[in-house]
Amino acid sequence: MKIVVLVKQVPDSGAERSLRADDNTVDRATANNVINEMDEYAIEEALRLKEAHGGEVVILTMGPDKATDSIRKALSMGPDAAVHVVDDALHGSCAIATSKVLAAALAQQNADLIIAGAESTDGRVQVLPHMLAERLGIAALTGARKLTVDGSTLTVERQTDEGYEVVTASTPAVVSVWDTINDPRYPSFKGIMAAKKKPVQTLSLADLGVAASEVGLDGATSAVLEHGKRPPRTGGNTVEDSGDGGVKLVEFLATEKFV
Amino acid sequence: MQLNDEYQALREAVREFAVESVAPVIGDFYERHAFPYDLIRQMGKMGLFGLPFPTEFDGEGGDYFALCLALEELARVDSSVAITLEAAVSLGAMPIHRFGTEEQKERWLPALCKGEKLAAFGLTEPGFGSDAGGTATRAVLDGDQWVINGSKAFITNSGTDITCLVTVTAVTGTNPDGSKELSTIIVPSGTPGFTVLPGYSKVGWCASDTHELAFDDVRVPVGNLLGERGRGFAQFLRILDEGRIAIAALSVGLAQGCVDESIRYARERRAFGRSIGDFQAIQFKISEMEARAHVARLAYYDAAEKMLAGRPFKKEAAIAKLTASNAAMDNARDATQIHGGYGFMNEFPVGRFYRDAKILEIGEGTSEIQKLVIARELDL
């Protein structure tokens, strides 16, 4: 089984993040860039499937030059190879354009299974797996908390607000996973040393047959027009209990749709 | 000093493990004096127990410096898991790797490298520590078996569910000059007559495993001799010289952990209308702590570099151990002071650091022994 795992480099969500003043895109230059956390679960799931069924795990990343650090780190967990789509024209690409580029790269891979994190901690739109499945004409099994493979049949427990749904499909397919699906491994020293020697194929837009005009800020279907700092936290509401405190609390929770 | 990419990546991986997996749970194990088997299993999966060993025995093909980096990052968060790793690798598995026969290595090293099993090193006895000539445990050859009698004290990793052996130093005869002939013998766990006494109640390192061991007519095959007969003294001196660098790394980790916690606390804690980190009294303390950790780190880097280059490193290892254990003790005292009353609470990491620091001036050669070693190296 050949599995491609989508890995995105994102600014560390545990630190202060910002948008650039000039074009309102994510500031990746000053940030501490890391592997999108959910993608580590995708890598782990792929490695477990490989250990159980054999095959090959390939990392696919679209990102600037410095995304190489995250690719090496991903490889140190155990995947066999990586594909890095890097092109200056990609800067500022929207989700739709990104899916076009990744779909073109995936078309070259002939993967049986494509695994992605359910969302990235910077964009958080959760749409890429669906878009890729649509472009590739294959099934999308998203938001998985469990994935089993039996021959060419994939079965997924799909996490919902109420519980979970059991969904099946045949390979090839796209599966996106939540962080409930496994515990990602830490890279071993052996893995770190081996990662240095693993092949990383670099592809440009021209290699993928995608025009520069279709991607980047100019090709984006949505744009951030302006941004500002989050307003400082305000004092909040204080409920005085004069016998009706409980009711007021429930009313507040109801307006916030917690109950 | 710039670490290469692989060392840096290892350091980051261990740091992530320590912060995400060790920090949230270790306080509970510490309180209960319980051994954190699951953390040890995870460390095994990361290959930490095989770091300095060759891949042919399921090691990681790294080196002793890689082990030191891992120890530093672990001890920055917790010393119990760090000392478990240190003792398992540099005291447990290393003698087998360095002095064992091919057969002994093949039998024991793979499980030790993977952290599935732990080996212990039995040198110290109830009646002697620094004065190794005081060894009272005896091993007598009876046909094709060694018969061992005696006891060992403060032996790390000797009583866990996954302990598979202890290597014991014992008197096996008398040298021509009248001194004791010392040899090292492998005693597998479960050998009749080999008793692991209940764990000690320790001041620190509470989530690590330490026992007194009793040997009462313990019989093991003659082939369990580790290395040459009569070379026991030279063997453990080599092991201890290396071990000092590892303990220095662990001490630097604790010293740095004290800095980390103090910076965090100094930013949060407010007094007299401002963060206590705004006061020079606190800033200067933290500056000194950082300086101590930094200097001690350079000292162990230097000792490790000399050792790996095959150059003499005895003096440098002693300097590193002396400097780093001093730094750990001083930083633990200062960090606790910065934390005020909270520093005296076990639930704060610095409470653990304070309790874990003192042993660093004692274990694997006391500070006094380090000074003796340095003085001898200076031909005094």
XYZ file of C-alpha atoms in Angstrom:
639
model
C 0.000 0.000 0.000
C 1.316 3.401 -0.909
C 0.292 6.150 1.480
C 0.872 9.857 0.955
C 0.660 12.049 4.051
C 0.010 15.762 3.689
C 2.262 17.758 5.970
C 2.069 21.513 6.415
C 4.578 23.716 8.168
C 2.806 26.249 10.379
C 3.807 28.877 12.937
C 3.976 27.354 16.431
C 0.458 27.732 17.827
C 1.887 27.935 21.334
C 3.665 31.212 20.581
C 2.553 34.707 19.498
C 1.543 34.614 15.825
C 0.988 37.524 13.471
C 0.066 38.522 9.938
C 2.410 40.476 7.713
C 1.815 44.202 7.474
C 2.394 44.335 3.688
C 0.070 41.645 2.303
C -1.902 40.304 5.312
C -0.529 36.785 4.917
C 0.754 34.665 7.793
C 4.137 35.900 8.996
C 6.333 32.838 8.582
C 9.640 34.676 8.663
C 9.632 35.658 12.324
C 7.633 32.678 13.600
C 8.964 29.460 15.069
C 7.769 27.122 12.345
C 6.739 23.591 13.211
C 4.859 20.626 11.725
C 1.132 21.225 11.971
C 0.265 19.224 15.067
C -2.612 17.276 13.524
C -0.332 16.154 10.696
C 1.837 14.250 13.188
C -1.206 12.071 13.868
C -1.625 11.547 10.135
C 2.025 10.479 9.847
C 1.666 8.115 12.806
C -1.438 6.528 11.320
C 0.329 6.006 7.995
C 3.356 4.443 9.710
C 1.144 2.075 11.689
C -0.632 0.990 8.495
C 2.710 0.409 6.825
C 3.921 -1.624 9.796
C 0.760 -3.741 9.660
C 0.309 -4.086 5.896
C 3.658 -3.178 4.364
C 4.103 -0.574 1.630
C 5.493 2.895 1.463
C 4.831 6.253 3.155
C 5.561 9.488 1.296
C 5.306 13.001 2.757
C 3.827 15.734 0.562
C 4.409 19.337 1.560
C 3.680 22.619 -0.190
C 5.627 25.454 1.369
C 8.618 27.757 1.198
C 12.258 26.646 1.299
C 12.374 26.596 5.054
C 9.605 23.970 5.160
C 12.522 21.581 4.573
C 13.083 21.563 8.348
C 9.606 20.197 8.934
C 9.992 17.686 6.117
C 13.181 16.330 7.698
C 11.489 16.134 11.050
C 8.534 14.304 9.525
C 10.943 11.885 7.821
C 12.743 11.251 11.110
C 9.522 9.693 12.418
C 9.861 6.982 9.771
C 8.329 7.769 6.323
C 10.326 6.657 3.278
C 10.485 9.760 1.112
C 9.077 13.240 0.622
C 7.846 15.528 -2.117
C 8.264 19.250 -1.571
C 6.314 21.626 -3.806
C 8.123 24.924 -3.597
C 7.686 27.960 -5.816
C 7.810 31.672 -5.034
C 4.559 32.133 -6.952
C 2.717 30.035 -4.344
C 2.975 32.734 -1.675
C -0.513 33.714 -0.474
C -2.360 30.828 -2.148
C -5.935 30.247 -0.962
C -7.321 26.806 -0.081
C -8.775 26.252 -3.547
C -5.469 27.062 -5.255
C -3.577 24.936 -2.737
C -5.852 22.000 -3.494
C -5.150 22.444 -7.197
C -1.396 22.262 -6.618
C -1.540 19.349 -4.181
C -3.946 17.438 -6.436
C -1.493 17.851 -9.311
C 1.303 16.524 -7.122
C -0.856 13.645 -5.880
C -1.771 12.726 -9.451
C 1.889 11.817 -9.964
C 1.960 9.579 -6.907
C -0.673 6.884 -7.569
C -1.295 6.564 -3.842
C -3.749 4.032 -2.453
C -4.415 6.263 0.485
C -3.922 9.936 1.249
C -3.952 10.905 4.918
C -4.149 14.483 6.198
C -4.627 16.179 9.523
C -8.236 17.308 9.929
C -7.156 20.949 10.060
C -4.108 23.152 10.218
C -3.533 25.397 13.214
C -3.022 28.458 10.993
C -5.764 28.252 8.348
C -8.229 26.061 10.286
C -10.642 25.769 7.353
C -10.776 21.935 7.279
C -11.712 21.919 3.589
C -8.549 20.722 1.880
C -9.199 16.953 2.207
C -12.633 17.381 0.603
C -11.281 19.554 -2.187
C -8.522 17.064 -2.955
C -10.946 14.141 -3.060
C -13.198 16.130 -5.387
C -10.357 17.054 -7.716
C -9.012 13.492 -7.763
C -12.461 11.928 -8.102
C -12.046 9.707 -5.053
C -13.814 9.313 -1.717
C -13.223 11.629 1.247
C -13.458 10.115 4.733
C -12.926 13.082 6.994
C -12.565 13.704 10.704
C -11.523 10.151 11.544
C -10.919 9.046 15.103
C -10.264 5.468 13.936
C -9.142 3.984 10.640
C -8.973 0.341 9.649
C -7.857 -1.140 6.364
C -8.989 -4.531 5.111
C -7.664 -5.196 1.641
C -8.971 -2.327 -0.460
C -11.735 -1.421 1.999
C -11.267 1.507 4.363
C -13.443 1.862 7.432
C -13.438 5.064 9.386
C -15.076 6.145 12.616
C -15.955 9.727 11.796
C -16.049 12.009 14.827
C -19.157 14.209 15.078
C -20.532 16.501 17.775
C -23.032 13.833 18.812
C -20.826 10.737 18.604
C -19.365 9.013 15.586
C -20.410 7.647 12.211
C -18.978 4.521 10.611
C -18.087 5.218 6.998
C -16.528 2.856 4.478
C -14.987 3.381 1.064
C -12.654 1.662 -1.347
C -9.138 2.783 -2.027
C -7.932 5.117 -3.311
C -9.353 7.676 -0.888
C -8.518 10.716 1.211
C -8.760 10.336 4.994
C -8.378 13.213 7.433
C -7.707 12.479 11.093
C -8.226 14.120 14.459
C -5.807 13.933 17.349
C -7.944 11.272 19.020
C -6.810 8.643 16.533
C -3.407 7.714 18.016
C -0.361 8.899 19.962
C 2.312 10.024 17.518
C 5.769 8.608 18.118
C 8.782 10.769 18.902
C 11.623 10.469 16.409
C 14.459 8.179 17.466
C 18.122 9.032 16.939
C 18.285 6.263 14.347
C 15.310 7.873 12.614
C 16.966 11.295 12.752
C 20.156 9.912 11.188
C 18.205 7.986 8.544
C 16.116 11.044 7.615
C 19.229 12.784 6.287
C 19.576 10.184 3.561
C 15.935 9.871 2.512
C 15.000 11.220 -0.910
C 13.197 14.571 -1.026
C 11.887 15.429 -4.497
C 11.460 19.144 -5.146
C 8.778 20.199 -7.605
C 7.970 23.634 -9.026
C 4.674 24.820 -10.455
C 6.066 24.203 -13.937
C 6.834 20.591 -12.986
C 3.181 20.189 -12.025
C 1.770 21.979 -15.049
C 0.024 24.599 -12.934
C 0.143 28.207 -14.146
C 1.478 30.800 -11.722
C -1.584 32.966 -12.407
C -3.853 30.285 -10.916
C -2.164 30.412 -7.512
C -0.645 32.869 -5.086
C -2.182 36.154 -3.975
C -3.250 37.073 -7.509
C -5.009 33.777 -8.075
C -6.644 33.679 -4.658
C -10.440 33.416 -4.444
C -10.442 35.118 -1.070
C -8.275 37.856 0.360
C -7.604 39.322 3.777
C -8.127 43.046 3.354
C -7.005 44.215 6.749
C -6.125 42.879 10.155
C -5.621 44.172 13.663
C -4.646 43.003 17.100
C -7.204 41.066 19.071
C -8.926 43.507 21.491
C -7.786 43.154 25.077
C -9.879 40.876 27.240
C -12.711 42.735 28.999
C -13.945 42.196 32.515
C -16.781 39.863 31.560
C -20.165 39.622 33.259
C -20.555 39.314 36.982
C -23.668 37.525 38.175
C -24.831 38.714 41.585
C -26.755 36.009 43.391
C -29.883 37.359 44.964
C -31.709 34.066 44.873
C -31.814 33.898 41.055
C -28.082 33.396 40.414
C -28.523 29.900 39.068
C -31.186 30.973 36.599
C -29.021 33.850 35.371
C -26.079 31.520 34.846
C -28.203 29.111 32.823
C -29.639 31.997 30.800
C -26.098 33.146 29.994
C -25.046 29.641 28.994
C -28.169 29.336 26.852
C -27.446 32.555 24.974
C -23.934 31.247 24.307
C -25.503 27.949 23.173
C -23.647 25.892 25.795
C -26.928 24.405 27.083
C 29.041 26.014 20.701
C 26.980 24.905 17.705
C 25.574 21.392 17.775
C 25.255 19.625 14.444
C 21.770 19.063 12.987
C 21.408 15.497 14.260
C 22.372 16.328 17.836
C 20.069 19.350 17.661
C 17.180 17.241 16.356
C 17.754 14.642 19.084
C 17.834 17.351 21.702
C 14.527 18.766 20.438
C 12.865 15.344 20.294
C 13.864 14.555 23.882
C 12.844 18.032 25.010
C 9.415 17.546 23.433
C 9.050 14.169 25.110
C 10.109 15.561 28.487
C 7.771 18.543 28.343
C 4.751 16.790 26.813
C 4.953 13.315 28.298
C 7.097 13.432 31.451
C 6.250 16.790 33.043
C 2.477 16.268 33.363
C 2.712 12.900 35.134
C 6.029 12.634 36.955
C 4.985 14.503 40.113
C 2.460 11.787 40.888
C 4.992 8.958 40.475
C 7.413 10.933 42.617
C 4.865 11.344 45.422
C 4.042 7.637 45.357
C 7.701 6.570 45.012
C 6.545 4.596 41.980
C 8.557 3.602 38.911
C 7.122 5.136 35.690
C 7.149 2.023 33.502
C 5.175 3.612 30.686
C 7.581 6.566 30.375
C 10.525 4.160 30.355
C 8.804 2.135 27.629
C 8.342 5.293 25.547
C 11.984 6.261 26.088
C 12.899 2.770 24.908
C 10.852 3.247 21.740
C 12.668 6.525 21.116
C 15.914 4.560 21.237
C 17.317 6.518 24.189
C 18.623 3.349 25.896
C 20.543 2.400 22.762
C 22.034 5.812 21.983
C 25.763 5.048 22.331
C 25.586 1.446 21.136
C 26.128 0.009 17.634
C 23.149 -0.903 15.473
C 24.242 -4.569 15.251
C 22.981 -4.964 18.827
C 19.847 -2.895 18.164
C 21.573 0.257 19.382
C 21.061 3.615 17.722
C 24.577 3.990 16.371
C 25.040 7.302 18.156
C 27.662 8.152 20.728
C 28.132 9.027 24.365
C 27.606 12.723 23.704
C 24.169 11.967 22.261
C 23.351 10.181 25.511
C 24.550 13.220 27.472
C 22.288 15.552 25.465
C 19.315 13.292 26.120
C 20.125 13.183 29.845
C 20.381 16.949 30.018
C 17.000 17.486 28.355
C 15.297 14.875 30.526
C 16.780 16.226 33.759
C 15.686 19.711 32.787
C 12.197 18.405 33.543
C 12.829 15.442 35.838
C 15.863 13.699 37.288
C 14.233 10.359 38.165
C 13.743 9.297 34.548
C 17.137 10.812 33.694
C 19.004 8.786 36.314
C 17.101 5.670 35.271
C 18.420 6.187 31.732
C 21.909 7.141 32.896
C 22.302 4.121 35.162
C 20.767 1.753 32.605
C 23.099 2.869 29.833
C 26.382 3.999 31.325
C 26.419 1.651 34.343
C 24.185 -1.216 33.190
C 24.689 -1.863 29.499
C 28.040 -0.119 28.934
C 30.197 -2.625 30.885
C 28.684 -5.442 28.813
C 29.279 -3.533 25.595
C 32.818 -2.577 26.574
C 34.065 -5.719 28.321
C 31.645 -8.481 27.325
C 32.259 -11.418 24.999
C 30.353 -11.564 21.704
C 28.089 -14.138 23.304
C 27.356 -11.919 26.316
C 26.669 -8.951 24.071
C 24.331 -10.915 21.828
C 22.474 -12.301 24.798
C 21.952 -9.084 26.728
C 22.475 -5.951 24.646
C 19.495 -6.002 22.219
C 16.835 -5.918 24.966
C 18.901 -3.377 26.947
C 19.333 -1.116 23.909
C 15.587 -1.127 23.326
C 14.859 -0.326 26.968
C 12.779 -3.487 27.245
C 15.137 -4.678 29.972
C 17.337 -2.833 32.451
C 20.751 -3.811 33.770
C 22.217 -2.583 37.046
C 25.792 -2.152 38.223
C 26.655 -3.328 41.725
C 29.762 -1.621 43.028
C 28.900 0.271 46.226
C 28.406 -1.799 49.384
C 26.870 -0.973 52.755
C 30.374 -0.747 54.216
C 32.203 1.137 51.450
C 31.620 3.725 48.791
C 34.469 5.963 47.747
C 37.068 3.448 48.995
C 36.595 0.738 46.371
C 39.402 -1.300 47.951
C 36.929 -1.968 50.734
C 34.916 -4.396 48.594
C 33.793 -7.236 50.842
C 31.609 -9.209 48.408
C 33.485 -12.369 47.456
C 33.216 -14.758 44.523
C 34.834 -18.163 44.738
C 35.249 -20.546 41.820
C 33.651 -23.917 42.499
C 34.054 -26.178 39.490
C 32.450 -24.326 36.602
C 30.516 -21.902 38.797
C 31.170 -18.721 40.696
C 29.748 -18.731 44.202
C 29.010 -15.180 45.321
C 28.449 -13.937 48.866
C 28.005 -10.371 50.085
C 25.787 -7.353 49.632
C 25.542 -4.190 47.520
C 23.977 -0.860 48.430
C 22.158 1.970 46.590
C 21.929 0.034 43.318
C 19.853 1.893 40.713
C 17.461 -0.096 38.461
C 18.149 -3.292 40.393
C 14.606 -4.128 41.391
C 12.237 -3.163 38.582
C 9.945 -5.665 36.856
C 12.152 -5.356 33.784
C 15.550 -5.660 35.474
C 17.366 -8.594 33.895
C 20.767 -8.581 35.559
C 23.189 -6.867 37.859
C 26.922 -6.850 37.221
C 28.651 -7.312 40.555
C 32.185 -6.395 41.482
C 33.617 -9.006 43.847
C 36.887 -10.064 45.387
C 38.054 -13.140 43.485
C 41.498 -13.566 45.025
C 44.655 -11.748 46.074
C 47.077 -9.948 43.801
C 50.830 -10.639 44.050
C 51.241 -7.318 45.910
C 48.742 -8.457 48.530
C 45.883 -6.236 47.341
C 42.456 -7.628 46.559
C 41.900 -9.125 43.120
C 38.622 -7.643 41.879
C 36.512 -9.067 39.068
C 33.119 -8.287 37.597
C 30.471 -10.998 37.274
C 27.026 -10.950 35.661
C 24.252 -12.125 37.969
C 20.918 -12.590 36.139
C 17.762 -11.558 38.000
C 16.046 -14.463 39.678
C 19.226 -16.438 40.346
C 18.635 -18.425 43.574
C 20.225 -16.738 46.591
C 20.127 -13.293 44.944
C 17.691 -11.161 46.914
C 16.514 -7.660 46.048
C 15.619 -5.896 49.280
C 12.706 -3.427 49.479
C 13.312 -0.039 47.849
C 14.915 2.705 49.914
C 12.919 5.672 51.106
C 14.966 8.390 49.385
C 15.067 12.169 49.820
C 15.110 12.641 46.035
C 15.017 10.687 42.741
C 11.802 9.270 44.165
C 10.492 7.885 40.878
C 13.675 5.910 40.279
C 14.374 2.387 41.501
C 17.087 1.848 44.128
C 17.692 -1.204 46.299
C 20.104 -2.994 48.555
C 21.029 -6.405 47.186
C 21.975 -9.543 49.100
C 23.983 -12.454 47.669
C 23.833 -15.664 49.632
C 25.711 -18.541 47.967
C 24.608 -17.271 44.560
C 25.871 -19.609 41.845
C 26.386 -18.440 38.260
C 28.286 -20.128 35.392
C 31.986 -19.347 35.118
C 31.171 -17.813 31.727
C 29.356 -14.955 33.485
C 32.699 -13.366 34.296
C 32.645 -9.968 32.568
C 35.974 -9.129 30.996
C 39.219 -10.487 32.402
C 39.527 -11.894 35.879
C 41.340 -9.415 38.114
C 40.514 -6.434 35.858
C 37.478 -5.374 37.867
C 39.158 -2.325 39.364
C 40.374 -0.953 36.022
C 36.990 -1.699 34.456
C 34.906 0.236 36.899
C 37.338 3.144 36.927
C 36.783 3.482 33.183
C 33.024 3.142 33.621
C 33.010 5.736 36.394
C 35.147 8.207 34.414
C 32.599 8.092 31.603
C 29.702 8.072 34.011
C 30.901 11.355 35.479
C 30.332 13.090 32.163
C 26.821 11.666 32.046
C 26.091 12.771 35.620
C 27.498 16.196 34.736
C 25.037 16.394 31.813
C 22.195 15.363 34.093
C 23.285 18.016 36.625
C 23.353 20.680 33.916
C 19.811 19.676 33.009
C 18.651 20.177 36.573
C 20.523 23.489 36.788
C 18.875 24.656 33.545
C 15.477 23.454 34.695
C 15.884 25.694 37.740
C 16.518 28.637 35.391
C 13.477 27.756 33.240
C 11.154 27.527 36.231
C 12.556 30.662 37.841
C 12.083 32.752 34.697
C 8.533 31.482 34.329
C 7.723 32.242 37.953
C 9.510 35.604 38.040
C 7.389 36.790 35.096
C 4.106 35.680 36.659
C 4.555 36.429 40.326
C 3.796 39.984 41.351
C 4.952 41.842 44.429
C 4.870 45.537 45.311
C 2.917 46.259 42.127
C 5.213 44.633 39.596
C 6.523 41.282 38.415
C 9.254 40.047 40.725
C 11.368 39.588 37.581
C 11.566 43.388 37.409
C 13.635 43.453 40.592
C 17.376 43.242 40.218
C 17.547 41.051 43.305
C 15.742 38.364 41.299
C 17.378 39.197 37.948
C 20.872 38.854 39.377
C 20.033 35.521 40.957
C 18.729 34.189 37.645
C 21.725 35.621 35.766
C 24.075 33.768 38.081
C 22.046 30.590 37.702
C 22.187 30.835 33.914
C 25.939 31.447 34.054
C 26.494 28.386 36.245
C 24.466 26.149 33.938
C 26.248 27.522 30.876
C 29.758 27.030 32.257
C 28.945 23.537 33.489
C 27.530 22.647 30.075
C 30.739 23.735 28.358
C 32.691 21.644 30.865
C 30.799 18.453 30.035
C 30.850 19.172 26.288
C 34.633 19.473 26.552
C 35.035 16.257 28.556
C 32.773 14.348 26.154
C 34.635 15.684 23.124
C 37.983 14.567 24.559
C 36.617 11.162 25.476
C 35.135 10.590 22.010
C 38.391 11.731 20.392
C 40.194 9.044 22.376
C 42.199 11.588 24.334
C 42.742 11.608 28.124
C 39.610 12.934 29.787
C 39.867 11.917 33.436
C 40.557 15.419 34.718
C 37.975 17.054 32.453
C 35.316 14.528 33.474
C 36.025 15.205 37.149
C 35.924 18.967 36.573
C 32.644 18.651 34.687
C 31.047 16.528 37.398
C 32.286 18.804 40.195
C 31.232 22.004 38.426
C 27.879 20.717 37.238
C 26.795 19.187 40.545
C 27.746 22.453 42.285
C 25.699 24.355 39.705
C 22.724 22.056 40.229
C 22.853 22.427 44.002
C 23.340 26.216 43.908
C 20.629 26.702 41.279
C 18.170 24.504 43.159
C 18.732 26.585 46.287
C 18.299 29.877 44.415
C 15.284 28.685 42.408
C 13.558 27.579 45.584
C 14.303 30.956 47.159
C 12.842 32.790 44.153
C 9.679 30.696 44.457
C 9.303 31.583 48.129
C 6.781 29.421 49.948
C 5.712 27.732 46.713
C 9.249 26.470 46.274
C 8.778 24.447 49.436
C 5.768 22.651 47.939
C 6.281 19.280 46.318
C 3.822 20.110 43.560
C 6.181 22.754 42.150
C 8.994 21.341 40.000
C 11.599 23.328 41.944
C 10.589 21.423 45.090
C 11.611 18.258 43.266
C 14.758 19.912 41.880
C 15.818 20.865 45.407
C 15.387 17.318 46.635
C 17.051 15.807 43.564
C 20.112 18.102 43.553
C 21.974 16.932 46.649
C 22.646 13.396 45.437
C 24.511 14.828 42.437
C 27.323 15.883 44.803
C 27.459 12.322 46.132
C 26.638 9.714 43.464
C 29.191 8.331 40.987
C 32.062 9.845 42.932
C 31.539 12.487 45.606
C 32.707 16.052 45.038
C 35.635 15.260 47.344
C 36.636 12.326 45.135
C 36.425 14.585 42.059
C 38.851 16.992 43.749
C 41.160 14.091 44.571
C 41.076 12.978 40.940
C 41.845 16.506 39.739
C 44.686 16.866 42.259
C 46.204 13.564 41.131
C 45.965 14.613 37.515
C 47.897 17.733 38.540
C 50.591 15.449 39.982
C 49.993 16.700 43.505
